[in-house]
Amino acid sequence: MRFADLITDALETGRDRLNRADTLRRLNDSFRRTFADGHVVPTRGVMLLDPADWRTLFQAVRDFDSFDPEDDPYGEHDFGALAFKGVRYFWKIDYYDLDLRHASPDPTDPAFTMRVMTIMRADEY
């Protein structure tokens, strides 16, 4: 293979990764902001909160925009950490097939993917 071909292949691969990350970020942000077209799963530590605190915590997840390279190295907006009433919480989006039995074959395609966001206390991780 020629050097020019290697460069062309590398550029295409990089472009594909950027397009994939852009698509995942758009889909994840939409799901996180609306909780539509997916499932939100609070853990036991979250379920023990007062219902008014649930609403406030869930709204904080919807409003979250503090993404940084440490927590979001691929730019997909699939994880976040925040503090609420002095307690640290995490949220994480995972990608399943439509039957929720296996990983999605293509998380960038909603026709094959069900997003599941887990919201948990950091000490439950």
mmCIF file of C-alpha atoms in Angstrom:
data_model
loop_
_atom_site.group_PDB
_atom_site.id
_atom_site.type_symbol
_atom_site.label_atom_id
_atom_site.label_comp_id
_atom_site.label_asym_id
_atom_site.label_seq_id
_atom_site.Cartn_x
_atom_site.Cartn_y
_atom_site.Cartn_z
ATOM 1 C CA MET A 1 0.000 0.000 0.000
ATOM 2 C CA ARG A 2 1.271 3.449 -0.846
ATOM 3 C CA PHE A 3 1.779 6.159 1.763
ATOM 4 C CA ALA A 4 -0.851 8.369 0.100
ATOM 5 C CA ASP A 5 -3.381 5.531 0.412
ATOM 6 C CA LEU A 6 -2.575 5.153 4.115
ATOM 7 C CA ILE A 7 -3.163 8.871 4.652
ATOM 8 C CA THR A 8 -6.464 8.744 2.745
ATOM 9 C CA ASP A 9 -7.621 5.734 4.798
ATOM 10 C CA ALA A 10 -6.633 7.434 8.056
ATOM 11 C CA LEU A 11 -8.526 10.597 7.110
ATOM 12 C CA GLU A 12 -11.653 8.613 6.222
ATOM 13 C CA THR A 13 -11.468 6.684 9.486
ATOM 14 C CA GLY A 14 -11.098 9.923 11.445
ATOM 15 C CA ARG A 15 -14.014 11.506 9.582
ATOM 16 C CA ASP A 16 -16.186 8.433 10.259
ATOM 17 C CA ARG A 17 -15.361 8.608 13.992
ATOM 18 C CA LEU A 18 -16.248 12.304 14.103
ATOM 19 C CA ASN A 19 -19.550 11.709 12.290
ATOM 20 C CA ARG A 20 -20.363 8.816 14.645
ATOM 21 C CA ALA A 21 -19.561 10.929 17.722
ATOM 22 C CA ASP A 22 -21.678 13.810 16.370
ATOM 23 C CA THR A 23 -24.628 11.482 15.801
ATOM 24 C CA LEU A 24 -24.304 9.827 19.225
ATOM 25 C CA ARG A 25 -23.959 13.209 20.940
ATOM 26 C CA ARG A 26 -27.095 14.537 19.202
ATOM 27 C CA LEU A 27 -29.146 11.433 20.056
ATOM 28 C CA ASN A 28 -27.856 11.261 23.642
ATOM 29 C CA ASP A 29 -28.486 14.966 24.274
ATOM 30 C CA SER A 30 -32.022 14.667 22.918
ATOM 31 C CA PHE A 31 -32.759 11.651 25.122
ATOM 32 C CA ARG A 32 -31.163 13.201 28.222
ATOM 33 C CA ARG A 33 -33.072 16.475 27.818
ATOM 34 C CA THR A 34 -36.472 14.869 27.214
ATOM 35 C CA PHE A 35 -36.266 11.315 28.646
ATOM 36 C CA ALA A 36 -38.205 10.350 25.483
ATOM 37 C CA ASP A 37 -37.446 7.349 23.257
ATOM 38 C CA GLY A 38 -35.629 5.424 25.955
ATOM 39 C CA HIS A 39 -35.759 4.271 29.547
ATOM 40 C CA VAL A 40 -34.591 6.067 32.684
ATOM 41 C CA VAL A 41 -33.581 3.740 35.513
ATOM 42 C CA PRO A 42 -33.030 5.261 38.946
ATOM 43 C CA THR A 43 -31.080 3.098 41.380
ATOM 44 C CA ARG A 44 -32.154 2.317 44.936
ATOM 45 C CA GLY A 45 -30.254 5.315 46.320
ATOM 46 C CA VAL A 46 -32.184 7.625 44.010
ATOM 47 C CA MET A 47 -35.508 5.900 44.697
ATOM 48 C CA LEU A 48 -35.042 6.572 48.424
ATOM 49 C CA LEU A 49 -35.143 10.321 47.808
ATOM 50 C CA ASP A 50 -38.284 12.295 48.448
ATOM 51 C CA PRO A 51 -40.349 12.535 45.195
ATOM 52 C CA ALA A 52 -39.805 16.312 45.076
ATOM 53 C CA ASP A 53 -36.052 15.666 45.190
ATOM 54 C CA TRP A 54 -36.398 13.128 42.349
ATOM 55 C CA ARG A 55 -37.921 15.808 40.169
ATOM 56 C CA THR A 56 -35.180 18.272 41.055
ATOM 57 C CA LEU A 57 -32.413 15.715 40.458
ATOM 58 C CA PHE A 58 -33.945 14.574 37.159
ATOM 59 C CA GLN A 59 -34.213 18.202 36.039
ATOM 60 C CA ALA A 60 -30.533 18.699 36.921
ATOM 61 C CA VAL A 61 -29.696 15.725 34.671
ATOM 62 C CA ARG A 62 -31.814 17.219 31.856
ATOM 63 C CA ASP A 63 -30.063 20.582 32.242
ATOM 64 C CA PHE A 64 -26.570 19.098 32.542
ATOM 65 C CA ASP A 65 -24.025 20.620 30.161
ATOM 66 C CA SER A 66 -20.712 20.356 32.039
ATOM 67 C CA PHE A 67 -19.070 17.894 29.685
ATOM 68 C CA ASP A 68 -15.289 17.739 29.811
ATOM 69 C CA PRO A 69 -12.648 15.519 28.184
ATOM 70 C CA GLU A 70 -12.075 13.570 31.415
ATOM 71 C CA ASP A 71 -15.701 12.424 31.740
ATOM 72 C CA ASP A 72 -16.540 12.560 28.027
ATOM 73 C CA PRO A 73 -13.361 11.514 26.173
ATOM 74 C CA TYR A 74 -15.174 10.570 22.941
ATOM 75 C CA GLY A 75 -17.553 13.542 22.855
ATOM 76 C CA GLU A 76 -20.662 11.321 22.954
ATOM 77 C CA HIS A 77 -22.346 12.938 25.998
ATOM 78 C CA ASP A 78 -23.151 9.521 27.473
ATOM 79 C CA PHE A 79 -21.986 10.179 31.062
ATOM 80 C CA GLY A 80 -22.216 12.952 33.604
ATOM 81 C CA ALA A 81 -21.519 13.627 37.264
ATOM 82 C CA LEU A 82 -23.222 16.255 39.391
ATOM 83 C CA ALA A 83 -23.761 17.207 42.999
ATOM 84 C CA PHE A 84 -27.221 17.429 44.530
ATOM 85 C CA LYS A 85 -27.820 18.299 48.191
ATOM 86 C CA GLY A 86 -24.191 17.545 49.003
ATOM 87 C CA VAL A 87 -24.244 14.085 47.376
ATOM 88 C CA ARG A 88 -22.493 13.170 44.139
ATOM 89 C CA TYR A 89 -24.622 11.491 41.443
ATOM 90 C CA PHE A 90 -23.730 9.882 38.132
ATOM 91 C CA TRP A 91 -25.849 9.291 35.075
ATOM 92 C CA LYS A 92 -24.841 6.963 32.254
ATOM 93 C CA ILE A 93 -26.483 6.160 28.909
ATOM 94 C CA ASP A 94 -26.084 2.644 27.522
ATOM 95 C CA TYR A 95 -27.252 1.288 24.176
ATOM 96 C CA TYR A 96 -29.352 -1.870 23.918
ATOM 97 C CA ASP A 97 -31.165 -3.678 21.150
ATOM 98 C CA LEU A 98 -34.914 -3.097 21.012
ATOM 99 C CA ASP A 99 -35.591 -6.184 23.153
ATOM 100 C CA LEU A 100 -33.248 -4.862 25.861
ATOM 101 C CA ARG A 101 -31.404 -8.187 25.839
ATOM 102 C CA HIS A 102 -28.144 -7.356 24.083
ATOM 103 C CA ALA A 103 -25.999 -4.421 23.099
ATOM 104 C CA SER A 104 -27.294 -2.408 20.170
ATOM 105 C CA PRO A 105 -25.806 -3.431 16.836
ATOM 106 C CA ASP A 106 -25.579 0.271 15.897
ATOM 107 C CA PRO A 107 -26.136 2.930 18.602
ATOM 108 C CA THR A 108 -26.256 5.647 15.931
ATOM 109 C CA ASP A 109 -29.436 4.143 14.439
ATOM 110 C CA PRO A 110 -32.615 4.561 16.532
ATOM 111 C CA ALA A 111 -34.277 1.806 14.481
ATOM 112 C CA PHE A 112 -31.986 -0.695 16.235
ATOM 113 C CA THR A 113 -31.326 1.034 19.561
ATOM 114 C CA MET A 114 -33.035 1.600 22.880
ATOM 115 C CA ARG A 115 -31.217 4.096 25.092
ATOM 116 C CA VAL A 116 -31.195 3.341 28.811
ATOM 117 C CA MET A 117 -30.014 5.970 31.263
ATOM 118 C CA THR A 118 -29.096 4.903 34.777
ATOM 119 C CA ILE A 119 -29.127 7.623 37.423
ATOM 120 C CA MET A 120 -27.296 6.647 40.603
ATOM 121 C CA ARG A 121 -25.551 7.907 43.675
ATOM 122 C CA ALA A 122 -21.796 7.820 43.101
ATOM 123 C CA ASP A 123 -21.361 5.499 46.093
ATOM 124 C CA GLU A 124 -23.596 2.939 44.338
ATOM 125 C CA TYR A 125 -21.177 2.614 41.423
#
